[in-house]
Amino acid sequence: MAQTKRSLSGIRVTGRFHLGNYLGAGINYVRLQDEYESYIFVADYHTLTTKPNAHDFTDDLYDMVMDLIAIGIDPERTVLYRQSAIPKVAELTLLLAMVTPLSWVQRVPTFKEKVRDQPDNVNLGLFEYPVLQCADIVIVKGDVVPVGRDQAAHLELTREITRRFNRTYGEVFPEPQIVLNPDAPLVKGTDGKAKMSKSLKNIVGVTDEPEVIRKQVHSMVTDTKRVYKSQPGHPRSCNVCAFYKFFFDDWEHYWELCRKAEIGCNDKKKLLAERIIERFAPFRERRAGLTREYVDRVLDAGAERAQDVAGRTMVEVRQAVGLPPYRDR
Ligand code: TRP
């Protein structure tokens, strides 16, 4: 019987899940569980490139995993684990590095961004980040990788490294395909400038309490060309209107009201906040029933399964590269 195809994705520890995470990739994590053997992990090694002490993000890590379960990741169907539970991924990173030309990594845009963001901590781990990401994917022989658009360059590099590895040592890995959510509106954070990111404090939460969501939505920058409610709005360039495309089936109706100045920016925010609160109510409820003990059990079980798969891949990899087999201890 042919092996069921595998889906894999990772997410850095940034605290609670926000709308950008959910629309960009979260929806696909949930959807792909039905068709694929599915793997989702919390990228704690990757998080160390910006927050060097993992003790400092323990709380955020629990929040993240609880949110993943809350949005519909079912630990019975998805192998949910911490990246560092598979130390062999570090060995694979080292081996992949041997077939990765320096120039490929030098042109990765996220590295340049980080150099700008944290000039006093430009560490080698940041540079190696996309090679580790490739190892994450191929160690479970991932076929498809649901991620947000911001990960396109990393995925392209993963494919290049995979091809180069296979050409050098034989066909060990499938070439992973990126899976984007074409319906995700191109929305920005509440500041209307940058993409949503917890560190920029411009997020709308997915499992946050209604009061918090109301506040976040209320802080959104809207149509900057519209000063008075009596002026016609410009829904095409308004961030709040962009969200309507996702949250309202009859978004066109609201866009029209906005153009005709029959609805104001504040009214639109109020409607949007209530709609988000309503849509995500089941997520909030599910999350309220989760405990840290439960998360620990889920991650332990996931670690075992992921290690098993990774172990088998690495036996093949060592053989292909010509290294001696692991010695049993
Ligand atoms: N770099 C990804 C992000 O910032 C997280 C990540 C790490 C990842 N390893 C991965 C995503 C493997 C997909 C597959 O969102």
CSV table of C-alpha atoms and ligand atoms in Angstrom, one decimal:
chain,number,residue,atom,x,y,z
A,1,MET,CA,0.0,0.0,0.0
A,2,ALA,CA,1.3,3.4,-0.8
A,3,GLN,CA,2.4,5.5,2.1
A,4,THR,CA,-0.2,8.2,3.1
A,5,LYS,CA,1.3,11.6,2.2
A,6,ARG,CA,2.5,13.7,5.0
A,7,SER,CA,1.8,17.2,6.0
A,8,LEU,CA,4.1,19.1,8.3
A,9,SER,CA,4.3,22.6,9.7
A,10,GLY,CA,6.1,24.4,12.6
A,11,ILE,CA,5.5,27.6,14.4
A,12,ARG,CA,7.8,29.6,16.5
A,13,VAL,CA,6.9,30.3,20.1
A,14,THR,CA,5.4,33.8,20.1
A,15,GLY,CA,2.5,33.4,22.6
A,16,ARG,CA,-1.1,33.3,21.6
A,17,PHE,CA,-2.3,32.5,18.1
A,18,HIS,CA,-3.4,35.6,16.2
A,19,LEU,CA,-5.6,36.2,13.2
A,20,GLY,CA,-2.6,36.4,10.9
A,21,ASN,CA,-1.4,33.0,12.0
A,22,TYR,CA,-4.9,31.6,11.7
A,23,LEU,CA,-5.9,32.9,8.3
A,24,GLY,CA,-2.4,32.4,6.8
A,25,ALA,CA,-1.8,28.8,7.9
A,26,GLY,CA,-3.9,27.7,10.9
A,27,ILE,CA,-7.0,27.0,8.7
A,28,ASN,CA,-4.9,24.7,6.5
A,29,TYR,CA,-3.3,22.9,9.5
A,30,VAL,CA,-6.8,21.9,10.5
A,31,ARG,CA,-8.0,21.1,7.0
A,32,LEU,CA,-5.1,18.9,6.0
A,33,GLN,CA,-5.5,16.6,9.0
A,34,ASP,CA,-8.3,14.9,7.1
A,35,GLU,CA,-6.2,14.0,4.0
A,36,TYR,CA,-2.7,13.6,5.3
A,37,GLU,CA,-0.7,12.0,8.0
A,38,SER,CA,-0.2,15.3,9.8
A,39,TYR,CA,2.6,16.7,11.9
A,40,ILE,CA,2.7,20.1,13.7
A,41,PHE,CA,5.5,21.1,16.0
A,42,VAL,CA,6.4,24.1,18.2
A,43,ALA,CA,9.8,25.4,16.9
A,44,ASP,CA,11.6,25.9,20.1
A,45,TYR,CA,15.1,25.6,18.6
A,46,HIS,CA,14.2,28.2,16.1
A,47,THR,CA,12.9,30.5,18.9
A,48,LEU,CA,16.3,30.4,20.5
A,49,THR,CA,17.7,32.4,17.6
A,50,THR,CA,15.9,35.4,19.0
A,51,LYS,CA,15.2,34.5,22.7
A,52,PRO,CA,18.2,32.6,23.8
A,53,ASN,CA,16.8,31.1,27.1
A,54,ALA,CA,13.9,28.6,26.7
A,55,HIS,CA,12.9,29.1,30.3
A,56,ASP,CA,11.7,32.6,29.3
A,57,PHE,CA,9.2,31.2,26.8
A,58,THR,CA,7.7,28.3,28.7
A,59,ASP,CA,4.4,30.1,29.3
A,60,ASP,CA,4.2,31.2,25.7
A,61,LEU,CA,4.8,27.7,24.6
A,62,TYR,CA,1.9,26.4,26.6
A,63,ASP,CA,-0.3,29.2,25.3
A,64,MET,CA,0.7,28.3,21.7
A,65,VAL,CA,0.0,24.6,22.1
A,66,MET,CA,-3.4,25.3,23.8
A,67,ASP,CA,-4.3,27.6,21.0
A,68,LEU,CA,-3.4,25.0,18.4
A,69,ILE,CA,-5.6,22.5,20.0
A,70,ALA,CA,-8.3,25.1,20.5
A,71,ILE,CA,-8.5,26.0,16.8
A,72,GLY,CA,-9.0,22.4,15.9
A,73,ILE,CA,-5.7,20.5,15.8
A,74,ASP,CA,-6.7,17.1,17.1
A,75,PRO,CA,-3.9,15.4,18.9
A,76,GLU,CA,-5.5,12.0,18.0
A,77,ARG,CA,-5.0,12.8,14.3
A,78,THR,CA,-2.0,15.1,14.3
A,79,VAL,CA,1.4,14.4,15.8
A,80,LEU,CA,1.9,17.4,18.0
A,81,TYR,CA,5.4,17.9,19.4
A,82,ARG,CA,8.2,20.1,20.5
A,83,GLN,CA,11.0,20.4,17.9
A,84,SER,CA,13.7,19.8,20.5
A,85,ALA,CA,12.1,16.5,21.3
A,86,ILE,CA,13.8,15.3,18.1
A,87,PRO,CA,17.5,16.1,18.6
A,88,LYS,CA,18.4,14.2,15.4
A,89,VAL,CA,17.0,17.2,13.5
A,90,ALA,CA,20.2,19.0,14.6
A,91,GLU,CA,22.3,16.2,13.1
A,92,LEU,CA,20.3,16.4,9.9
A,93,THR,CA,20.8,20.2,9.8
A,94,LEU,CA,24.6,19.6,9.9
A,95,LEU,CA,24.4,17.2,7.0
A,96,LEU,CA,22.1,19.4,4.9
A,97,ALA,CA,24.6,22.3,5.5
A,98,MET,CA,27.2,20.3,3.5
A,99,VAL,CA,25.1,20.5,0.4
A,100,THR,CA,23.9,24.1,0.9
A,101,PRO,CA,26.0,26.7,-0.9
A,102,LEU,CA,26.7,29.7,1.3
A,103,SER,CA,25.3,32.1,-1.3
A,104,TRP,CA,21.8,30.5,-1.1
A,105,VAL,CA,21.6,31.3,2.6
A,106,GLN,CA,23.0,34.7,2.2
A,107,ARG,CA,20.2,35.8,-0.1
A,108,VAL,CA,17.3,34.8,2.3
A,109,PRO,CA,15.3,38.0,3.1
A,110,THR,CA,14.4,37.0,6.7
A,111,PHE,CA,18.0,36.9,7.6
A,112,LYS,CA,18.6,40.4,6.4
A,113,GLU,CA,15.5,41.5,8.4
A,114,LYS,CA,16.8,40.0,11.6
A,115,VAL,CA,20.1,41.6,11.1
A,116,ARG,CA,18.2,44.9,11.1
A,117,ASP,CA,15.9,44.0,14.0
A,118,GLN,CA,18.6,42.7,16.4
A,119,PRO,CA,22.0,44.1,15.4
A,120,ASP,CA,23.5,43.1,18.7
A,121,ASN,CA,22.6,39.4,18.3
A,122,VAL,CA,23.4,38.4,14.8
A,123,ASN,CA,24.2,34.8,15.6
A,124,LEU,CA,25.1,31.8,13.4
A,125,GLY,CA,21.8,30.2,14.3
A,126,LEU,CA,19.9,33.0,12.6
A,127,PHE,CA,21.9,32.3,9.5
A,128,GLU,CA,21.3,28.6,9.7
A,129,TYR,CA,17.6,29.1,10.4
A,130,PRO,CA,16.3,28.0,6.9
A,131,VAL,CA,18.6,24.9,6.9
A,132,LEU,CA,17.1,23.8,10.2
A,133,GLN,CA,13.7,24.5,8.8
A,134,CYS,CA,14.5,22.2,5.8
A,135,ALA,CA,15.6,19.5,8.3
A,136,ASP,CA,12.3,19.8,10.2
A,137,ILE,CA,10.4,19.1,7.0
A,138,VAL,CA,12.5,16.4,5.4
A,139,ILE,CA,13.2,14.4,8.7
A,140,VAL,CA,9.5,13.4,8.6
A,141,LYS,CA,9.6,13.2,4.8
A,142,GLY,CA,7.0,15.9,4.6
A,143,ASP,CA,5.1,16.2,1.2
A,144,VAL,CA,3.2,19.3,1.9
A,145,VAL,CA,3.9,22.3,4.2
A,146,PRO,CA,1.0,24.7,5.1
A,147,VAL,CA,2.5,28.1,6.0
A,148,GLY,CA,1.8,31.8,5.5
A,149,ARG,CA,3.1,33.7,2.5
A,150,ASP,CA,6.0,35.1,4.5
A,151,GLN,CA,7.5,31.6,4.5
A,152,ALA,CA,7.7,31.3,0.7
A,153,ALA,CA,11.4,32.1,0.5
A,154,HIS,CA,12.2,29.5,3.2
A,155,LEU,CA,10.2,26.9,1.4
A,156,GLU,CA,11.9,27.6,-1.9
A,157,LEU,CA,15.2,27.1,-0.3
A,158,THR,CA,14.0,23.9,1.3
A,159,ARG,CA,13.2,22.6,-2.1
A,160,GLU,CA,16.5,23.5,-3.5
A,161,ILE,CA,18.4,21.9,-0.6
A,162,THR,CA,16.3,18.8,-0.9
A,163,ARG,CA,17.0,18.5,-4.7
A,164,ARG,CA,20.7,19.0,-4.1
A,165,PHE,CA,20.8,16.3,-1.4
A,166,ASN,CA,18.9,13.8,-3.5
A,167,ARG,CA,21.2,14.5,-6.5
A,168,THR,CA,24.3,14.0,-4.3
A,169,TYR,CA,23.2,10.9,-2.3
A,170,GLY,CA,20.2,9.4,-4.1
A,171,GLU,CA,16.5,9.9,-3.7
A,172,VAL,CA,16.0,10.0,0.0
A,173,PHE,CA,13.4,12.8,0.4
A,174,PRO,CA,10.3,13.8,-1.4
A,175,GLU,CA,10.4,17.4,-2.6
A,176,PRO,CA,8.0,19.3,-0.3
A,177,GLN,CA,5.3,21.5,-1.7
A,178,ILE,CA,4.2,24.8,-0.1
A,179,VAL,CA,0.4,25.1,0.7
A,180,LEU,CA,-0.9,28.6,1.1
A,181,ASN,CA,-4.4,29.8,1.8
A,182,PRO,CA,-5.4,31.6,-1.3
A,183,ASP,CA,-8.5,33.0,0.5
A,184,ALA,CA,-6.5,34.7,3.2
A,185,PRO,CA,-7.2,38.4,2.9
A,186,LEU,CA,-4.0,40.4,2.6
A,187,VAL,CA,-4.4,42.1,5.9
A,188,LYS,CA,-2.1,44.0,8.1
A,189,GLY,CA,-1.8,44.4,11.8
A,190,THR,CA,-4.1,46.8,13.7
A,191,ASP,CA,-1.5,49.6,13.0
A,192,GLY,CA,-2.4,49.2,9.3
A,193,LYS,CA,1.3,49.1,8.4
A,194,ALA,CA,3.2,46.0,9.2
A,195,LYS,CA,2.0,42.4,9.1
A,196,MET,CA,0.5,41.1,12.4
A,197,SER,CA,3.1,40.2,14.9
A,198,LYS,CA,3.0,40.0,18.6
A,199,SER,CA,6.2,41.9,19.1
A,200,LEU,CA,4.7,44.9,17.2
A,201,LYS,CA,1.6,44.8,19.5
A,202,ASN,CA,-0.7,45.0,16.5
A,203,ILE,CA,-2.5,41.7,16.7
A,204,VAL,CA,-6.1,40.5,16.9
A,205,GLY,CA,-6.2,37.3,19.0
A,206,VAL,CA,-8.0,34.2,18.1
A,207,THR,CA,-8.7,32.8,21.6
A,208,ASP,CA,-8.6,36.0,23.5
A,209,GLU,CA,-11.5,37.1,25.7
A,210,PRO,CA,-14.2,39.2,24.0
A,211,GLU,CA,-13.1,42.4,25.8
A,212,VAL,CA,-9.6,42.0,24.6
A,213,ILE,CA,-10.7,41.4,21.0
A,214,ARG,CA,-13.0,44.5,21.1
A,215,LYS,CA,-10.1,46.6,22.3
A,216,GLN,CA,-7.8,45.2,19.6
A,217,VAL,CA,-10.3,45.7,16.8
A,218,HIS,CA,-11.2,49.1,18.0
A,219,SER,CA,-7.5,50.2,17.8
A,220,MET,CA,-7.4,49.3,14.1
A,221,VAL,CA,-6.2,51.9,11.7
A,222,THR,CA,-8.9,52.3,9.0
A,223,ASP,CA,-9.4,54.4,6.0
A,224,THR,CA,-6.8,57.2,6.5
A,225,LYS,CA,-8.4,59.3,3.7
A,226,ARG,CA,-11.7,59.4,5.4
A,227,VAL,CA,-11.9,61.9,8.2
A,228,TYR,CA,-15.6,62.4,8.7
A,229,LYS,CA,-18.4,59.8,8.6
A,230,SER,CA,-20.2,61.8,6.0
A,231,GLN,CA,-17.3,61.4,3.5
A,232,PRO,CA,-17.4,58.4,1.2
A,233,GLY,CA,-15.0,55.6,2.2
A,234,HIS,CA,-12.4,53.7,0.3
A,235,PRO,CA,-12.9,50.0,1.2
A,236,ARG,CA,-10.2,48.8,-1.2
A,237,SER,CA,-7.5,50.5,0.8
A,238,CYS,CA,-9.1,50.0,4.3
A,239,ASN,CA,-7.7,47.3,6.5
A,240,VAL,CA,-11.0,46.8,8.4
A,241,CYS,CA,-12.8,46.3,5.1
A,242,ALA,CA,-10.2,43.7,4.1
A,243,PHE,CA,-11.2,41.6,7.1
A,244,TYR,CA,-14.9,41.9,6.0
A,245,LYS,CA,-14.0,39.8,3.0
A,246,PHE,CA,-13.2,36.9,5.3
A,247,PHE,CA,-15.7,37.3,8.0
A,248,PHE,CA,-18.9,38.3,6.1
A,249,ASP,CA,-20.4,36.5,3.2
A,250,ASP,CA,-22.1,39.7,2.2
A,251,TRP,CA,-19.0,41.8,2.5
A,252,GLU,CA,-19.7,43.5,-0.8
A,253,HIS,CA,-22.9,45.0,0.7
A,254,TYR,CA,-20.8,46.5,3.5
A,255,TRP,CA,-18.2,47.8,1.1
A,256,GLU,CA,-21.0,49.5,-0.8
A,257,LEU,CA,-22.4,51.1,2.3
A,258,CYS,CA,-18.9,52.4,3.1
A,259,ARG,CA,-18.5,53.9,-0.3
A,260,LYS,CA,-21.8,55.6,0.0
A,261,ALA,CA,-20.9,56.9,3.5
A,262,GLU,CA,-23.9,55.0,5.0
A,263,ILE,CA,-21.7,53.2,7.5
A,264,GLY,CA,-18.9,54.7,9.5
A,265,CYS,CA,-15.5,53.3,10.5
A,266,ASN,CA,-16.5,52.8,14.1
A,267,ASP,CA,-19.7,51.0,13.2
A,268,LYS,CA,-17.7,48.7,10.9
A,269,LYS,CA,-15.2,48.0,13.7
A,270,LYS,CA,-18.0,47.2,16.1
A,271,LEU,CA,-19.7,44.8,13.7
A,272,LEU,CA,-16.4,43.2,12.9
A,273,ALA,CA,-15.4,42.7,16.6
A,274,GLU,CA,-18.7,41.0,17.4
A,275,ARG,CA,-18.4,38.8,14.4
A,276,ILE,CA,-14.9,37.7,15.3
A,277,ILE,CA,-16.0,37.0,18.9
A,278,GLU,CA,-18.9,34.9,17.7
A,279,ARG,CA,-16.9,33.0,15.1
A,280,PHE,CA,-14.2,32.1,17.5
A,281,ALA,CA,-16.4,31.3,20.5
A,282,PRO,CA,-16.0,27.5,20.1
A,283,PHE,CA,-12.2,28.0,20.1
A,284,ARG,CA,-12.4,29.9,23.4
A,285,GLU,CA,-14.6,27.3,24.9
A,286,ARG,CA,-12.3,24.4,23.9
A,287,ARG,CA,-9.3,26.3,25.2
A,288,ALA,CA,-10.9,26.9,28.6
A,289,GLY,CA,-11.1,23.2,29.2
A,290,LEU,CA,-7.3,22.6,28.6
A,291,THR,CA,-4.7,22.1,31.3
A,292,ARG,CA,-1.0,22.1,31.3
A,293,GLU,CA,-1.0,18.5,32.4
A,294,TYR,CA,-3.0,17.6,29.3
A,295,VAL,CA,-0.6,19.6,27.1
A,296,ASP,CA,2.4,17.7,28.6
A,297,ARG,CA,0.7,14.4,27.9
A,298,VAL,CA,0.0,15.4,24.3
A,299,LEU,CA,3.6,16.6,23.7
A,300,ASP,CA,5.0,13.5,25.2
A,301,ALA,CA,3.0,11.2,23.0
A,302,GLY,CA,3.8,13.4,20.0
A,303,ALA,CA,7.5,13.3,20.8
A,304,GLU,CA,7.5,9.5,20.8
A,305,ARG,CA,5.9,9.2,17.5
A,306,ALA,CA,7.9,12.0,15.8
A,307,GLN,CA,11.2,10.5,17.2
A,308,ASP,CA,10.3,7.1,15.8
A,309,VAL,CA,9.7,8.5,12.3
A,310,ALA,CA,12.8,10.8,12.5
A,311,GLY,CA,14.9,7.9,13.7
A,312,ARG,CA,14.0,5.8,10.7
A,313,THR,CA,14.7,8.6,8.3
A,314,MET,CA,18.1,9.2,9.8
A,315,VAL,CA,19.1,5.5,9.5
A,316,GLU,CA,18.5,6.0,5.8
A,317,VAL,CA,20.3,9.3,5.6
A,318,ARG,CA,23.4,8.0,7.3
A,319,GLN,CA,23.5,5.1,5.0
A,320,ALA,CA,23.1,7.3,1.9
A,321,VAL,CA,25.8,9.7,3.0
A,322,GLY,CA,28.1,6.8,3.8
A,323,LEU,CA,28.3,7.2,7.6
A,324,PRO,CA,28.3,4.2,9.9
A,325,PRO,CA,25.0,3.2,11.5
A,326,TYR,CA,24.0,4.4,14.9
A,327,ARG,CA,25.5,2.2,17.7
A,328,ASP,CA,23.0,0.8,20.0
A,329,ARG,CA,23.7,1.7,23.6
B,1,TRP,N1,9.9,29.6,10.1
B,1,TRP,C1,8.6,29.3,10.4
B,1,TRP,C2,7.8,30.6,10.8
B,1,TRP,O1,8.5,31.5,11.3
B,1,TRP,C3,8.4,28.3,11.5
B,1,TRP,C4,9.0,27.0,11.1
B,1,TRP,C5,10.1,26.4,11.5
B,1,TRP,C6,8.4,26.1,10.1
B,1,TRP,N2,10.3,25.1,11.0
B,1,TRP,C7,9.3,24.9,10.0
B,1,TRP,C8,7.3,26.1,9.2
B,1,TRP,C9,9.1,23.9,9.2
B,1,TRP,C10,7.1,25.1,8.4
B,1,TRP,C11,7.9,24.0,8.3
B,1,TRP,O2,6.6,30.7,10.7
